[in-house]
Amino acid sequence: MIPFFGEAAAFTAAMAWATSSMIFSNIGGKVGAQTVNRGRLACSITCLTVLHWILEGQPWPNAVTWEQLGWLSLSSVLGLVIGDAMLFQAFVMLGARLSMLMMSTVPIMGAVLGWVLFDEVLSLQEMSGIALGIGGILLVIMMKKGRPVGLEGRNYLIGVLFGLGGAIGQVANLITAKYALIGGYSALSATWIRTFVAVVIMWGIAIVLGRARRTIVACSAPDVGRWLFLGAFIGPALGVWLSMVAVQNANVGIASTLMALPPVLLIVYEGVVLRRPVGLQAIVGTCMAFGGVALLFLH
């Protein structure tokens, strides 16, 4: 086996998710958050079908029980329909960096829910990680420097709540999907089913509301369509596959910590590449949040 193959896959997955979040944030400001979400789902199911065909030998899953289908459908509604609708609205309002910082609360929420719902014992290290992560996120969202231009007061709070709503949807998605994966069911097949259910629901709603044609026209524009497909391939398809490779070939704690890097990568991108003023407080807070996640996973 290639040395650090799993770790490299985890880091590349983090880069893929950071890149796709920037793409979706940029085009979401042009055509609207939910238009991008619907278009992204359509592109994602196309990419996942090709990936499933290559890796599983057939374009879509054909072996799933009704119980698994039920859990995966619930996971899709909570995560991909409701949660991602909120996340994409956060992308438009807050930008990629702050939105992905909100998503770094997912492992923290998961640890707290495990303690509350399943009586899972939290060690001192894990409790320290939760406190450090929450403290870092609060440090960033309370600061004024580095916020999107013109986003203040109530609208900023709404954007933060959308970001947290996206994180809550992701936690609910992971908990419900876990039941379907018991027994070693293919994670890629589960991802295909969840995405297909979301496509049916989101495009069904668009058809009922008369927004399907408008979505197709908006997403077919040259300056939107190619970026939308690229973002869907990089994030939901390539990123998801790399995350599975990482978990299979590296320590789960190390892989999970590396895959929590997008907020750190995005603050480096904004500060170094775009030369936007992000502020020392944002850098410290983001690193604190990442450190909190690392404490949760690294034992």
Short mmCIF file of C-alpha atoms in Angstrom, two decimals:
data_model
loop_
_atom_site.label_atom_id
_atom_site.label_comp_id
_atom_site.label_asym_id
_atom_site.label_seq_id
_atom_site.Cartn_x
_atom_site.Cartn_y
_atom_site.Cartn_z
CA MET A 1 0.00 0.00 0.00
CA ILE A 2 1.20 3.54 -0.79
CA PRO A 3 2.35 5.31 2.44
CA PHE A 4 -0.20 7.84 3.75
CA PHE A 5 -2.60 6.95 0.92
CA GLY A 6 -5.67 7.25 3.16
CA GLU A 7 -4.45 10.49 4.72
CA ALA A 8 -3.81 11.96 1.26
CA ALA A 9 -7.33 10.97 0.18
CA ALA A 10 -8.80 12.66 3.29
CA PHE A 11 -6.88 15.88 2.67
CA THR A 12 -7.87 15.86 -1.02
CA ALA A 13 -11.52 15.35 -0.01
CA ALA A 14 -11.27 18.43 2.23
CA MET A 15 -9.82 20.42 -0.68
CA ALA A 16 -12.60 19.16 -2.95
CA TRP A 17 -15.31 20.25 -0.49
CA ALA A 18 -13.68 23.64 0.07
CA THR A 19 -13.44 24.19 -3.70
CA SER A 20 -17.02 23.12 -4.42
CA SER A 21 -18.33 25.38 -1.63
CA MET A 22 -16.60 28.37 -3.25
CA ILE A 23 -18.08 27.46 -6.64
CA PHE A 24 -21.62 27.07 -5.26
CA SER A 25 -21.31 30.28 -3.25
CA ASN A 26 -20.26 32.26 -6.33
CA ILE A 27 -22.92 30.97 -8.73
CA GLY A 28 -25.59 31.03 -5.99
CA GLY A 29 -25.23 34.80 -5.89
CA LYS A 30 -26.05 34.92 -9.60
CA VAL A 31 -29.07 32.64 -9.95
CA GLY A 32 -30.30 32.00 -6.39
CA ALA A 33 -29.53 29.42 -3.72
CA GLN A 34 -32.32 26.94 -4.47
CA THR A 35 -31.80 27.09 -8.23
CA VAL A 36 -28.17 26.11 -7.64
CA ASN A 37 -29.24 23.38 -5.19
CA ARG A 38 -31.63 21.80 -7.72
CA GLY A 39 -29.07 22.04 -10.51
CA ARG A 40 -26.34 20.66 -8.27
CA LEU A 41 -28.47 17.63 -7.39
CA ALA A 42 -29.15 16.87 -11.06
CA CYS A 43 -25.43 17.08 -11.86
CA SER A 44 -24.56 15.04 -8.76
CA ILE A 45 -26.80 12.11 -9.64
CA THR A 46 -25.23 12.05 -13.12
CA CYS A 47 -21.69 11.99 -11.68
CA LEU A 48 -22.62 9.42 -9.03
CA THR A 49 -24.22 7.15 -11.64
CA VAL A 50 -21.00 7.10 -13.67
CA LEU A 51 -18.92 6.59 -10.49
CA HIS A 52 -21.23 3.79 -9.30
CA TRP A 53 -21.00 2.10 -12.71
CA ILE A 54 -17.19 2.20 -12.62
CA LEU A 55 -16.73 1.09 -9.00
CA GLU A 56 -19.75 -1.16 -8.43
CA GLY A 57 -20.17 -2.60 -11.94
CA GLN A 58 -23.68 -1.20 -12.49
CA PRO A 59 -25.09 2.33 -12.87
CA TRP A 60 -27.41 2.20 -9.84
CA PRO A 61 -28.05 -0.04 -6.81
CA ASN A 62 -30.43 -2.96 -7.24
CA ALA A 63 -30.09 -4.65 -3.84
CA VAL A 64 -31.69 -2.63 -1.05
CA THR A 65 -34.28 -3.66 1.54
CA TRP A 66 -37.41 -1.62 2.23
CA GLU A 67 -36.04 -0.80 5.69
CA GLN A 68 -32.77 0.50 4.24
CA LEU A 69 -34.68 2.47 1.62
CA GLY A 70 -36.82 4.03 4.35
CA TRP A 71 -33.81 5.12 6.42
CA LEU A 72 -31.97 6.43 3.35
CA SER A 73 -35.07 8.36 2.22
CA LEU A 74 -35.42 9.94 5.67
CA SER A 75 -31.70 10.74 5.62
CA SER A 76 -32.11 12.38 2.22
CA VAL A 77 -35.04 14.54 3.32
CA LEU A 78 -33.31 15.72 6.50
CA GLY A 79 -29.84 16.19 5.00
CA LEU A 80 -30.02 16.81 1.26
CA VAL A 81 -33.45 18.45 1.00
CA ILE A 82 -33.88 20.49 4.21
CA GLY A 83 -30.28 20.73 5.44
CA ASP A 84 -28.69 21.54 2.08
CA ALA A 85 -31.43 24.05 1.26
CA MET A 86 -30.36 25.94 4.38
CA LEU A 87 -26.65 25.50 3.66
CA PHE A 88 -26.99 26.88 0.13
CA GLN A 89 -28.88 29.89 1.47
CA ALA A 90 -26.00 30.38 3.92
CA PHE A 91 -23.54 30.17 0.99
CA VAL A 92 -25.33 33.09 -0.67
CA MET A 93 -25.66 35.18 2.51
CA LEU A 94 -22.41 34.42 4.37
CA GLY A 95 -20.06 33.15 1.68
CA ALA A 96 -18.19 29.84 1.59
CA ARG A 97 -15.78 30.44 4.50
CA LEU A 98 -18.30 31.30 7.21
CA SER A 99 -20.80 28.71 5.94
CA MET A 100 -18.23 25.92 6.10
CA LEU A 101 -17.21 27.11 9.57
CA MET A 102 -20.81 26.56 10.65
CA MET A 103 -20.61 23.07 9.17
CA SER A 104 -17.62 22.32 11.40
CA THR A 105 -20.16 22.09 14.24
CA VAL A 106 -21.39 18.76 12.78
CA PRO A 107 -18.98 16.50 14.74
CA ILE A 108 -19.53 18.62 17.86
CA MET A 109 -23.31 18.26 17.59
CA GLY A 110 -22.88 14.56 16.86
CA ALA A 111 -20.83 14.05 20.03
CA VAL A 112 -23.34 15.98 22.17
CA LEU A 113 -26.31 14.09 20.68
CA GLY A 114 -24.53 10.78 21.28
CA TRP A 115 -24.17 11.79 24.93
CA VAL A 116 -27.79 12.97 25.28
CA LEU A 117 -29.60 10.32 23.20
CA PHE A 118 -27.43 7.24 23.44
CA ASP A 119 -25.73 7.70 26.84
CA GLU A 120 -22.32 7.70 25.18
CA VAL A 121 -19.65 8.67 27.70
CA LEU A 122 -17.60 11.77 26.83
CA SER A 123 -13.98 11.80 27.95
CA LEU A 124 -12.28 14.91 29.31
CA GLN A 125 -10.47 15.27 25.98
CA GLU A 126 -13.76 15.13 24.05
CA MET A 127 -15.43 17.65 26.37
CA SER A 128 -12.40 19.93 25.93
CA GLY A 129 -12.74 19.54 22.15
CA ILE A 130 -16.41 20.52 22.26
CA ALA A 131 -15.66 23.59 24.39
CA LEU A 132 -12.72 24.63 22.18
CA GLY A 133 -14.72 24.14 18.98
CA ILE A 134 -17.73 26.12 20.19
CA GLY A 135 -15.47 28.85 21.56
CA GLY A 136 -13.65 29.17 18.23
CA ILE A 137 -16.87 29.38 16.22
CA LEU A 138 -18.34 32.00 18.58
CA LEU A 139 -15.10 34.01 18.32
CA VAL A 140 -15.46 34.16 14.54
CA ILE A 141 -19.18 34.86 14.23
CA MET A 142 -19.10 37.60 16.89
CA MET A 143 -16.44 39.62 15.06
CA LYS A 144 -17.32 42.27 12.49
CA LYS A 145 -14.17 42.18 10.35
CA GLY A 146 -14.35 39.68 7.53
CA ARG A 147 -18.15 39.64 7.25
CA PRO A 148 -19.68 39.94 3.77
CA VAL A 149 -20.04 43.57 2.74
CA GLY A 150 -23.41 45.03 3.69
CA LEU A 151 -24.47 42.05 5.80
CA GLU A 152 -25.17 43.32 9.29
CA GLY A 153 -27.55 42.88 12.21
CA ARG A 154 -30.63 40.78 11.59
CA ASN A 155 -29.60 39.56 8.14
CA TYR A 156 -26.23 38.37 9.45
CA LEU A 157 -27.96 36.48 12.26
CA ILE A 158 -30.33 34.87 9.75
CA GLY A 159 -27.35 33.78 7.64
CA VAL A 160 -25.67 32.22 10.69
CA LEU A 161 -28.91 30.40 11.58
CA PHE A 162 -29.15 29.06 8.03
CA GLY A 163 -25.58 27.77 8.37
CA LEU A 164 -26.37 26.09 11.70
CA GLY A 165 -29.56 24.67 10.17
CA GLY A 166 -27.46 23.10 7.43
CA ALA A 167 -25.21 21.56 10.10
CA ILE A 168 -28.19 20.19 12.05
CA GLY A 169 -29.52 18.66 8.83
CA GLN A 170 -26.16 17.00 8.23
CA VAL A 171 -26.10 15.53 11.76
CA ALA A 172 -29.65 14.17 11.31
CA ASN A 173 -28.62 12.84 7.90
CA LEU A 174 -25.63 10.96 9.36
CA ILE A 175 -27.59 9.46 12.25
CA THR A 176 -30.41 8.16 10.03
CA ALA A 177 -28.07 6.95 7.25
CA LYS A 178 -26.08 4.97 9.83
CA TYR A 179 -29.03 2.60 10.32
CA ALA A 180 -29.08 1.80 6.59
CA LEU A 181 -25.34 1.09 6.49
CA ILE A 182 -25.47 -1.54 9.24
CA GLY A 183 -24.33 -4.87 7.81
CA GLY A 184 -21.78 -3.41 5.39
CA TYR A 185 -24.11 -1.92 2.74
CA SER A 186 -22.16 0.03 0.11
CA ALA A 187 -21.65 3.65 1.11
CA LEU A 188 -21.55 4.66 -2.56
CA SER A 189 -24.87 2.89 -3.24
CA ALA A 190 -26.36 4.60 -0.18
CA THR A 191 -25.12 7.98 -1.46
CA TRP A 192 -26.69 7.30 -4.88
CA ILE A 193 -30.08 6.43 -3.33
CA ARG A 194 -30.06 9.45 -1.02
CA THR A 195 -29.19 11.76 -3.90
CA PHE A 196 -31.83 10.22 -6.20
CA VAL A 197 -34.54 10.69 -3.54
CA ALA A 198 -33.48 14.34 -3.14
CA VAL A 199 -33.59 14.86 -6.93
CA VAL A 200 -37.15 13.48 -7.12
CA ILE A 201 -38.34 15.64 -4.21
CA MET A 202 -36.60 18.90 -5.13
CA TRP A 203 -37.47 18.73 -8.83
CA GLY A 204 -40.99 17.54 -8.01
CA ILE A 205 -41.49 20.65 -5.87
CA ALA A 206 -40.02 22.80 -8.66
CA ILE A 207 -42.47 21.33 -11.19
CA VAL A 208 -45.45 21.89 -8.87
CA LEU A 209 -44.39 25.51 -8.22
CA GLY A 210 -43.66 26.13 -11.91
CA ARG A 211 -39.93 26.73 -11.37
CA ALA A 212 -38.47 23.76 -13.25
CA ARG A 213 -38.12 25.51 -16.61
CA ARG A 214 -36.63 28.61 -15.00
CA THR A 215 -34.10 26.42 -13.16
CA ILE A 216 -33.08 24.63 -16.37
CA VAL A 217 -32.66 27.92 -18.25
CA ALA A 218 -30.62 29.48 -15.41
CA CYS A 219 -28.40 26.43 -14.99
CA SER A 220 -27.85 26.13 -18.75
CA ALA A 221 -26.26 29.57 -18.99
CA PRO A 222 -22.58 29.19 -20.02
CA ASP A 223 -21.25 31.10 -16.99
CA VAL A 224 -23.33 28.93 -14.63
CA GLY A 225 -23.72 25.46 -16.17
CA ARG A 226 -20.07 24.49 -16.51
CA TRP A 227 -19.25 25.74 -13.00
CA LEU A 228 -22.29 23.98 -11.58
CA PHE A 229 -21.28 20.65 -13.11
CA LEU A 230 -17.67 21.13 -12.00
CA GLY A 231 -18.78 21.90 -8.42
CA ALA A 232 -21.10 18.89 -8.38
CA PHE A 233 -18.34 16.60 -9.64
CA ILE A 234 -15.67 17.92 -7.26
CA GLY A 235 -17.79 17.99 -4.10
CA PRO A 236 -20.71 15.53 -3.95
CA ALA A 237 -19.11 12.96 -6.29
CA LEU A 238 -15.30 13.10 -6.01
CA GLY A 239 -15.29 14.37 -2.42
CA VAL A 240 -17.67 11.68 -1.19
CA TRP A 241 -15.70 8.93 -2.94
CA LEU A 242 -12.38 10.20 -1.55
CA SER A 243 -13.88 10.33 1.95
CA MET A 244 -14.78 6.63 1.67
CA VAL A 245 -11.27 5.82 0.41
CA ALA A 246 -9.85 7.74 3.36
CA VAL A 247 -11.92 5.91 5.96
CA GLN A 248 -11.02 2.56 4.39
CA ASN A 249 -7.26 3.23 4.27
CA ALA A 250 -6.48 5.45 7.27
CA ASN A 251 -7.24 5.74 10.95
CA VAL A 252 -10.82 7.03 11.20
CA GLY A 253 -9.83 9.74 13.68
CA ILE A 254 -7.04 11.08 11.48
CA ALA A 255 -9.22 10.90 8.34
CA SER A 256 -12.13 12.68 10.05
CA THR A 257 -9.85 15.43 11.36
CA LEU A 258 -8.26 16.02 7.95
CA MET A 259 -11.72 16.11 6.33
CA ALA A 260 -12.71 18.88 8.77
CA LEU A 261 -10.10 21.20 7.20
CA PRO A 262 -12.29 23.17 4.70
CA PRO A 263 -12.78 26.24 6.97
CA VAL A 264 -9.01 26.46 7.50
CA LEU A 265 -8.31 26.01 3.77
CA LEU A 266 -10.88 28.67 2.91
CA ILE A 267 -9.45 31.23 5.33
CA VAL A 268 -6.00 30.63 3.79
CA TYR A 269 -7.52 31.06 0.32
CA GLU A 270 -9.30 34.30 1.22
CA GLY A 271 -6.33 35.79 3.03
CA VAL A 272 -3.43 34.67 0.81
CA VAL A 273 -4.94 34.24 -2.67
CA LEU A 274 -7.78 36.78 -2.69
CA ARG A 275 -5.98 39.07 -0.21
CA ARG A 276 -9.20 39.85 1.63
CA PRO A 277 -8.88 41.19 5.21
CA VAL A 278 -10.05 38.29 7.41
CA GLY A 279 -8.54 39.47 10.68
CA LEU A 280 -6.45 37.77 13.35
CA GLN A 281 -9.59 36.96 15.37
CA ALA A 282 -11.04 34.96 12.46
CA ILE A 283 -7.78 33.05 11.99
CA VAL A 284 -7.51 32.22 15.71
CA GLY A 285 -11.21 31.27 15.96
CA THR A 286 -11.09 29.05 12.87
CA CYS A 287 -7.98 27.27 14.15
CA MET A 288 -9.67 26.83 17.55
CA ALA A 289 -12.70 25.26 15.86
CA PHE A 290 -10.47 22.89 13.89
CA GLY A 291 -8.51 22.09 17.05
CA GLY A 292 -11.76 21.23 18.82
CA VAL A 293 -12.70 18.81 16.05
CA ALA A 294 -9.21 17.28 16.20
CA LEU A 295 -9.56 16.68 19.96
CA LEU A 296 -12.85 14.88 19.35
CA PHE A 297 -11.32 12.42 16.89
CA LEU A 298 -7.67 12.01 17.83
CA HIS A 299 -7.26 9.66 20.80
#
